[in-house]
Amino acid sequence: MIVGVPREIKPGEQRVALTPAGVRELAEAGHQTLVERGAGLGSGIRDEEFASEGAALVSVEEVWARADLVLKVKEPLPEEYPRMRAGQALFTYLHLAAVPELARALQAADVIAVAYETVQRADGSLPLLAPMSEIAGRLAVQEGAFYLGKAHGGRGILLAGVPGVPPGNVVVLGAGTVGINAARIALGLGADISILDVNLDRLRAVDDLFLGRVITLMSNRFNIDRVLRRADMLVGAVLVAGARAPVLVTKEMVASMKEGAVIVDVAVDQGGSVETIRPTTLLDPTYVVTGVVHYGVANMPALVPRTSTFALTNATLPYVVQLAGGVPAAVRRNPALGKGVNVWRGRLVHPAVAQALDEPATPLETVLG
Ligand SMILES: NC(=O)c1ccc[n+]([C@@H]2O[C@H](COP(=O)([O-])OP(=O)(O)OC[C@H]3O[C@@H](n4cnc5c(N)ncnc54)[C@H](O)[C@@H]3O)[C@@H](O)[C@H]2O)c1
């Protein structure tokens, strides 16, 4: 199969969907890779690094015109719609429920669109979303620590403290992938940490993992209200799958926080868990409400594209290799990959996407025949 990797064109997107290691693995399985010139530059990967593993460096037109399987990071943008060809397969983040016009474009282009974010294992886990949550969770504390600096608008707190001065206090709302990764970094920095969740099993896992060095609390209004009053940093890390994030921190609670405390609401991409949060960008990440610094960047992994590219492709590559061996066979053999199919040659396959577009879903078995 010919596998194509165009350069990402979404503003600010610096990741790339394949690394030189992926090119080699595909070559060893007998596949040819076409990489658009400059596709890896944002992630610090030079064209020669792809070429030395056997990739052909080509123009964007050639990638789309020749590839049977196109690998991307972000969804195709309108200028890419006319490049898609009937029967071509596309593997990328799509988030179709939020962009109905893209779903229509994919249907009209007669392509097979497999979305990273809906690839799902039998236990319900989402293996191609997890790496970005790991990054966002770790970055949340690193960014929060920076904004706690006085010159950056914060309270002027060193999270670690020093002998004779207590460490900063970090509250993490949600003990999933983002929350646990945030707690890990906060612990590494020497902060004093509380983590809250509604799921007792998650709290048990945190208690085991950190050997009791992170305080676990049931998430309810009473506890949230209490811990926020002494927090120097709040990390919002909740998720209710498929729904808007629950608003757990009211504006009155924000007003009760210390002057110069920092809120990093990672859940902002699902609407946010703090009443006063709104999406911001990496170019202008923070704003202040009632003396509290708010950080609402909705695409945090974009700050560290090199790490993000390697983390993402480590997770996607095994699926890429399966798809390159033949798309129908791959999605039939691997049910997790089957869940990733959103659109199959004009038909909407993923039930949640079909529902969001108010159209009936066609079962995968039907389209596979
Ligand atoms: N901003 C970004 O750049 C970025 C990047 C990656 C992920 N995210 C977002 O971060 C959020 C968390 O992702 P995740 O992978 O950690 O999800 P996850 O499913 O692993 O964890 C979510 C946790 O929230 C808990 N939760 C649900 N309701 C709660 C409540 N009322 N109180 C406390 N906890 C509650 C769940 O029990 C679960 O443990 C998602 O919205 C995700 O989209 C944002």
PDB file of N, CA, C and O in Angstrom, residues 192-244:
ATOM      1  N   ASP A 192       2.132  20.051  47.794  1.00  0.00           N
ATOM      2  CA  ASP A 192       1.215  19.359  48.688  1.00  0.00           C
ATOM      3  C   ASP A 192      -0.075  19.204  47.864  1.00  0.00           C
ATOM      4  O   ASP A 192      -0.576  20.181  47.311  1.00  0.00           O
ATOM      5  N   ILE A 193      -0.565  17.960  47.691  1.00  0.00           N
ATOM      6  CA  ILE A 193      -1.615  17.714  46.668  1.00  0.00           C
ATOM      7  C   ILE A 193      -2.850  17.042  47.223  1.00  0.00           C
ATOM      8  O   ILE A 193      -2.758  16.067  47.975  1.00  0.00           O
ATOM      9  N   SER A 194      -4.025  17.527  46.755  1.00  0.00           N
ATOM     10  CA  SER A 194      -5.284  16.813  46.998  1.00  0.00           C
ATOM     11  C   SER A 194      -5.894  16.509  45.644  1.00  0.00           C
ATOM     12  O   SER A 194      -5.843  17.336  44.723  1.00  0.00           O
ATOM     13  N   ILE A 195      -6.481  15.317  45.507  1.00  0.00           N
ATOM     14  CA  ILE A 195      -7.134  14.944  44.249  1.00  0.00           C
ATOM     15  C   ILE A 195      -8.543  14.467  44.568  1.00  0.00           C
ATOM     16  O   ILE A 195      -8.757  13.766  45.560  1.00  0.00           O
ATOM     17  N   LEU A 196      -9.502  14.908  43.750  1.00  0.00           N
ATOM     18  CA  LEU A 196     -10.911  14.581  44.023  1.00  0.00           C
ATOM     19  C   LEU A 196     -11.513  13.860  42.830  1.00  0.00           C
ATOM     20  O   LEU A 196     -11.226  14.206  41.673  1.00  0.00           O
ATOM     21  N   ASP A 197     -12.351  12.867  43.108  1.00  0.00           N
ATOM     22  CA  ASP A 197     -13.066  12.177  42.036  1.00  0.00           C
ATOM     23  C   ASP A 197     -14.371  11.653  42.626  1.00  0.00           C
ATOM     24  O   ASP A 197     -14.501  11.528  43.852  1.00  0.00           O
ATOM     25  N   VAL A 198     -15.348  11.375  41.751  1.00  0.00           N
ATOM     26  CA  VAL A 198     -16.599  10.773  42.219  1.00  0.00           C
ATOM     27  C   VAL A 198     -16.495   9.250  42.236  1.00  0.00           C
ATOM     28  O   VAL A 198     -17.359   8.574  42.785  1.00  0.00           O
ATOM     29  N   ASN A 199     -15.444   8.731  41.584  1.00  0.00           N
ATOM     30  CA  ASN A 199     -15.293   7.291  41.455  1.00  0.00           C
ATOM     31  C   ASN A 199     -14.281   6.798  42.507  1.00  0.00           C
ATOM     32  O   ASN A 199     -13.089   7.063  42.402  1.00  0.00           O
ATOM     33  N   LEU A 200     -14.803   6.072  43.503  1.00  0.00           N
ATOM     34  CA  LEU A 200     -13.931   5.613  44.606  1.00  0.00           C
ATOM     35  C   LEU A 200     -12.800   4.715  44.109  1.00  0.00           C
ATOM     36  O   LEU A 200     -11.707   4.732  44.662  1.00  0.00           O
ATOM     37  N   ASP A 201     -13.079   3.938  43.051  1.00  0.00           N
ATOM     38  CA  ASP A 201     -12.022   3.065  42.529  1.00  0.00           C
ATOM     39  C   ASP A 201     -10.848   3.883  42.001  1.00  0.00           C
ATOM     40  O   ASP A 201      -9.693   3.477  42.123  1.00  0.00           O
ATOM     41  N   ARG A 202     -11.134   5.025  41.390  1.00  0.00           N
ATOM     42  CA  ARG A 202     -10.051   5.898  40.909  1.00  0.00           C
ATOM     43  C   ARG A 202      -9.241   6.407  42.104  1.00  0.00           C
ATOM     44  O   ARG A 202      -8.032   6.487  42.057  1.00  0.00           O
ATOM     45  N   LEU A 203      -9.946   6.765  43.180  1.00  0.00           N
ATOM     46  CA  LEU A 203      -9.243   7.276  44.366  1.00  0.00           C
ATOM     47  C   LEU A 203      -8.385   6.172  44.984  1.00  0.00           C
ATOM     48  O   LEU A 203      -7.278   6.426  45.453  1.00  0.00           O
ATOM     49  N   ARG A 204      -8.890   4.944  44.973  1.00  0.00           N
ATOM     50  CA  ARG A 204      -8.098   3.816  45.486  1.00  0.00           C
ATOM     51  C   ARG A 204      -6.830   3.657  44.648  1.00  0.00           C
ATOM     52  O   ARG A 204      -5.742   3.433  45.177  1.00  0.00           O
ATOM     53  N   ALA A 205      -7.011   3.785  43.327  1.00  0.00           N
ATOM     54  CA  ALA A 205      -5.845   3.626  42.436  1.00  0.00           C
ATOM     55  C   ALA A 205      -4.800   4.705  42.748  1.00  0.00           C
ATOM     56  O   ALA A 205      -3.602   4.419  42.790  1.00  0.00           O
ATOM     57  N   VAL A 206      -5.255   5.940  42.979  1.00  0.00           N
ATOM     58  CA  VAL A 206      -4.319   7.038  43.300  1.00  0.00           C
ATOM     59  C   VAL A 206      -3.605   6.744  44.615  1.00  0.00           C
ATOM     60  O   VAL A 206      -2.390   6.919  44.734  1.00  0.00           O
ATOM     61  N   ASP A 207      -4.357   6.291  45.574  1.00  0.00           N
ATOM     62  CA  ASP A 207      -3.779   6.009  46.895  1.00  0.00           C
ATOM     63  C   ASP A 207      -2.684   4.944  46.783  1.00  0.00           C
ATOM     64  O   ASP A 207      -1.616   5.079  47.363  1.00  0.00           O
ATOM     65  N   ASP A 208      -2.967   3.899  45.983  1.00  0.00           N
ATOM     66  CA  ASP A 208      -1.981   2.835  45.782  1.00  0.00           C
ATOM     67  C   ASP A 208      -0.754   3.359  45.040  1.00  0.00           C
ATOM     68  O   ASP A 208       0.375   3.122  45.440  1.00  0.00           O
ATOM     69  N   LEU A 209      -1.035   4.064  43.947  1.00  0.00           N
ATOM     70  CA  LEU A 209       0.032   4.522  43.061  1.00  0.00           C
ATOM     71  C   LEU A 209       1.016   5.443  43.777  1.00  0.00           C
ATOM     72  O   LEU A 209       2.230   5.334  43.607  1.00  0.00           O
ATOM     73  N   PHE A 210       0.492   6.364  44.572  1.00  0.00           N
ATOM     74  CA  PHE A 210       1.369   7.358  45.207  1.00  0.00           C
ATOM     75  C   PHE A 210       1.633   7.040  46.681  1.00  0.00           C
ATOM     76  O   PHE A 210       2.107   7.896  47.425  1.00  0.00           O
ATOM     77  N   LEU A 211       1.317   5.808  47.065  1.00  0.00           N
ATOM     78  CA  LEU A 211       1.621   5.316  48.420  1.00  0.00           C
ATOM     79  C   LEU A 211       1.148   6.294  49.494  1.00  0.00           C
ATOM     80  O   LEU A 211       1.869   6.595  50.451  1.00  0.00           O
ATOM     81  N   GLY A 212      -0.034   6.848  49.296  1.00  0.00           N
ATOM     82  CA  GLY A 212      -0.629   7.714  50.311  1.00  0.00           C
ATOM     83  C   GLY A 212      -0.055   9.122  50.371  1.00  0.00           C
ATOM     84  O   GLY A 212      -0.449   9.912  51.219  1.00  0.00           O
ATOM     85  N   ARG A 213       0.850   9.457  49.421  1.00  0.00           N
ATOM     86  CA  ARG A 213       1.457  10.803  49.480  1.00  0.00           C
ATOM     87  C   ARG A 213       0.582  11.873  48.828  1.00  0.00           C
ATOM     88  O   ARG A 213       0.900  13.057  48.860  1.00  0.00           O
ATOM     89  N   VAL A 214      -0.517  11.434  48.198  1.00  0.00           N
ATOM     90  CA  VAL A 214      -1.482  12.384  47.620  1.00  0.00           C
ATOM     91  C   VAL A 214      -2.780  12.190  48.394  1.00  0.00           C
ATOM     92  O   VAL A 214      -3.242  11.054  48.565  1.00  0.00           O
ATOM     93  N   ILE A 215      -3.367  13.280  48.876  1.00  0.00           N
ATOM     94  CA  ILE A 215      -4.609  13.170  49.646  1.00  0.00           C
ATOM     95  C   ILE A 215      -5.778  12.952  48.696  1.00  0.00           C
ATOM     96  O   ILE A 215      -5.934  13.698  47.717  1.00  0.00           O
ATOM     97  N   THR A 216      -6.570  11.918  48.921  1.00  0.00           N
ATOM     98  CA  THR A 216      -7.720  11.647  48.059  1.00  0.00           C
ATOM     99  C   THR A 216      -8.998  12.077  48.774  1.00  0.00           C
ATOM    100  O   THR A 216      -9.155  11.859  49.979  1.00  0.00           O
ATOM    101  N   LEU A 217      -9.891  12.704  48.009  1.00  0.00           N
ATOM    102  CA  LEU A 217     -11.151  13.187  48.578  1.00  0.00           C
ATOM    103  C   LEU A 217     -12.288  12.888  47.614  1.00  0.00           C
ATOM    104  O   LEU A 217     -12.110  12.982  46.390  1.00  0.00           O
ATOM    105  N   MET A 218     -13.449  12.549  48.163  1.00  0.00           N
ATOM    106  CA  MET A 218     -14.627  12.386  47.320  1.00  0.00           C
ATOM    107  C   MET A 218     -14.983  13.761  46.743  1.00  0.00           C
ATOM    108  O   MET A 218     -14.902  14.772  47.436  1.00  0.00           O
ATOM    109  N   SER A 219     -15.344  13.766  45.450  1.00  0.00           N
ATOM    110  CA  SER A 219     -15.692  15.040  44.823  1.00  0.00           C
ATOM    111  C   SER A 219     -17.137  15.381  45.123  1.00  0.00           C
ATOM    112  O   SER A 219     -18.058  14.686  44.673  1.00  0.00           O
ATOM    113  N   ASN A 220     -17.354  16.384  45.957  1.00  0.00           N
ATOM    114  CA  ASN A 220     -18.692  16.938  46.191  1.00  0.00           C
ATOM    115  C   ASN A 220     -18.523  18.417  46.490  1.00  0.00           C
ATOM    116  O   ASN A 220     -17.403  18.892  46.711  1.00  0.00           O
ATOM    117  N   ARG A 221     -19.631  19.136  46.486  1.00  0.00           N
ATOM    118  CA  ARG A 221     -19.533  20.600  46.621  1.00  0.00           C
ATOM    119  C   ARG A 221     -18.853  20.993  47.919  1.00  0.00           C
ATOM    120  O   ARG A 221     -18.058  21.933  47.963  1.00  0.00           O
ATOM    121  N   PHE A 222     -19.173  20.267  48.993  1.00  0.00           N
ATOM    122  CA  PHE A 222     -18.614  20.594  50.301  1.00  0.00           C
ATOM    123  C   PHE A 222     -17.084  20.524  50.263  1.00  0.00           C
ATOM    124  O   PHE A 222     -16.377  21.462  50.637  1.00  0.00           O
ATOM    125  N   ASN A 223     -16.578  19.388  49.760  1.00  0.00           N
ATOM    126  CA  ASN A 223     -15.117  19.199  49.738  1.00  0.00           C
ATOM    127  C   ASN A 223     -14.432  20.160  48.771  1.00  0.00           C
ATOM    128  O   ASN A 223     -13.356  20.690  49.062  1.00  0.00           O
ATOM    129  N   ILE A 224     -15.071  20.369  47.616  1.00  0.00           N
ATOM    130  CA  ILE A 224     -14.453  21.265  46.624  1.00  0.00           C
ATOM    131  C   ILE A 224     -14.350  22.670  47.219  1.00  0.00           C
ATOM    132  O   ILE A 224     -13.293  23.322  47.175  1.00  0.00           O
ATOM    133  N   ASP A 225     -15.433  23.125  47.823  1.00  0.00           N
ATOM    134  CA  ASP A 225     -15.479  24.449  48.432  1.00  0.00           C
ATOM    135  C   ASP A 225     -14.342  24.602  49.454  1.00  0.00           C
ATOM    136  O   ASP A 225     -13.634  25.607  49.494  1.00  0.00           O
ATOM    137  N   ARG A 226     -14.158  23.556  50.252  1.00  0.00           N
ATOM    138  CA  ARG A 226     -13.167  23.616  51.319  1.00  0.00           C
ATOM    139  C   ARG A 226     -11.726  23.621  50.790  1.00  0.00           C
ATOM    140  O   ARG A 226     -10.916  24.443  51.192  1.00  0.00           O
ATOM    141  N   VAL A 227     -11.438  22.711  49.839  1.00  0.00           N
ATOM    142  CA  VAL A 227     -10.038  22.627  49.389  1.00  0.00           C
ATOM    143  C   VAL A 227      -9.619  23.845  48.566  1.00  0.00           C
ATOM    144  O   VAL A 227      -8.452  24.232  48.583  1.00  0.00           O
ATOM    145  N   LEU A 228     -10.595  24.444  47.864  1.00  0.00           N
ATOM    146  CA  LEU A 228     -10.216  25.573  46.998  1.00  0.00           C
ATOM    147  C   LEU A 228      -9.738  26.780  47.801  1.00  0.00           C
ATOM    148  O   LEU A 228      -8.921  27.563  47.323  1.00  0.00           O
ATOM    149  N   ARG A 229     -10.239  26.925  49.017  1.00  0.00           N
ATOM    150  CA  ARG A 229      -9.850  28.095  49.823  1.00  0.00           C
ATOM    151  C   ARG A 229      -8.361  28.116  50.135  1.00  0.00           C
ATOM    152  O   ARG A 229      -7.782  29.165  50.345  1.00  0.00           O
ATOM    153  N   ARG A 230      -7.752  26.913  50.186  1.00  0.00           N
ATOM    154  CA  ARG A 230      -6.309  26.932  50.464  1.00  0.00           C
ATOM    155  C   ARG A 230      -5.434  26.557  49.261  1.00  0.00           C
ATOM    156  O   ARG A 230      -4.220  26.446  49.365  1.00  0.00           O
ATOM    157  N   ALA A 231      -6.076  26.437  48.086  1.00  0.00           N
ATOM    158  CA  ALA A 231      -5.310  26.020  46.900  1.00  0.00           C
ATOM    159  C   ALA A 231      -4.484  27.167  46.331  1.00  0.00           C
ATOM    160  O   ALA A 231      -4.949  28.307  46.241  1.00  0.00           O
ATOM    161  N   ASP A 232      -3.238  26.854  45.927  1.00  0.00           N
ATOM    162  CA  ASP A 232      -2.458  27.801  45.136  1.00  0.00           C
ATOM    163  C   ASP A 232      -2.691  27.524  43.654  1.00  0.00           C
ATOM    164  O   ASP A 232      -2.626  28.407  42.820  1.00  0.00           O
ATOM    165  N   MET A 233      -2.969  26.233  43.350  1.00  0.00           N
ATOM    166  CA  MET A 233      -3.220  25.865  41.956  1.00  0.00           C
ATOM    167  C   MET A 233      -4.369  24.867  41.893  1.00  0.00           C
ATOM    168  O   MET A 233      -4.448  23.951  42.716  1.00  0.00           O
ATOM    169  N   LEU A 234      -5.266  25.078  40.920  1.00  0.00           N
ATOM    170  CA  LEU A 234      -6.333  24.102  40.674  1.00  0.00           C
ATOM    171  C   LEU A 234      -6.156  23.560  39.265  1.00  0.00           C
ATOM    172  O   LEU A 234      -6.013  24.341  38.307  1.00  0.00           O
ATOM    173  N   VAL A 235      -6.153  22.240  39.125  1.00  0.00           N
ATOM    174  CA  VAL A 235      -6.124  21.623  37.789  1.00  0.00           C
ATOM    175  C   VAL A 235      -7.489  20.970  37.553  1.00  0.00           C
ATOM    176  O   VAL A 235      -7.889  20.072  38.310  1.00  0.00           O
ATOM    177  N   GLY A 236      -8.203  21.423  36.530  1.00  0.00           N
ATOM    178  CA  GLY A 236      -9.501  20.824  36.162  1.00  0.00           C
ATOM    179  C   GLY A 236      -9.232  19.658  35.235  1.00  0.00           C
ATOM    180  O   GLY A 236      -8.657  19.839  34.167  1.00  0.00           O
ATOM    181  N   ALA A 237      -9.639  18.440  35.629  1.00  0.00           N
ATOM    182  CA  ALA A 237      -9.299  17.240  34.838  1.00  0.00           C
ATOM    183  C   ALA A 237     -10.462  16.258  34.802  1.00  0.00           C
ATOM    184  O   ALA A 237     -10.255  15.058  34.758  1.00  0.00           O
ATOM    185  N   VAL A 238     -11.692  16.781  34.807  1.00  0.00           N
ATOM    186  CA  VAL A 238     -12.845  15.869  34.824  1.00  0.00           C
ATOM    187  C   VAL A 238     -13.315  15.565  33.402  1.00  0.00           C
ATOM    188  O   VAL A 238     -13.088  16.326  32.471  1.00  0.00           O
ATOM    189  N   LEU A 239     -13.945  14.428  33.268  1.00  0.00           N
ATOM    190  CA  LEU A 239     -14.576  14.077  31.991  1.00  0.00           C
ATOM    191  C   LEU A 239     -15.756  13.158  32.280  1.00  0.00           C
ATOM    192  O   LEU A 239     -15.637  12.200  33.034  1.00  0.00           O
ATOM    193  N   VAL A 240     -16.891  13.482  31.665  1.00  0.00           N
ATOM    194  CA  VAL A 240     -18.017  12.559  31.633  1.00  0.00           C
ATOM    195  C   VAL A 240     -18.136  12.227  30.149  1.00  0.00           C
ATOM    196  O   VAL A 240     -18.470  13.101  29.346  1.00  0.00           O
ATOM    197  N   ALA A 241     -17.772  10.971  29.794  1.00  0.00           N
ATOM    198  CA  ALA A 241     -17.618  10.614  28.373  1.00  0.00           C
ATOM    199  C   ALA A 241     -18.830  11.042  27.556  1.00  0.00           C
ATOM    200  O   ALA A 241     -19.972  10.770  27.919  1.00  0.00           O
ATOM    201  N   GLY A 242     -18.551  11.731  26.480  1.00  0.00           N
ATOM    202  CA  GLY A 242     -19.590  12.118  25.532  1.00  0.00           C
ATOM    203  C   GLY A 242     -20.430  13.310  25.967  1.00  0.00           C
ATOM    204  O   GLY A 242     -21.330  13.735  25.238  1.00  0.00           O
ATOM    205  N   ALA A 243     -20.165  13.866  27.160  1.00  0.00           N
ATOM    206  CA  ALA A 243     -21.004  14.971  27.633  1.00  0.00           C
ATOM    207  C   ALA A 243     -20.165  16.217  27.876  1.00  0.00           C
ATOM    208  O   ALA A 243     -18.927  16.158  27.925  1.00  0.00           O
ATOM    209  N   ARG A 244     -20.846  17.352  28.054  1.00  0.00           N
ATOM    210  CA  ARG A 244     -20.153  18.572  28.454  1.00  0.00           C
ATOM    211  C   ARG A 244     -19.563  18.326  29.844  1.00  0.00           C
ATOM    212  O   ARG A 244     -20.153  17.605  30.651  1.00  0.00           O
TER     213      ARG A 244
END
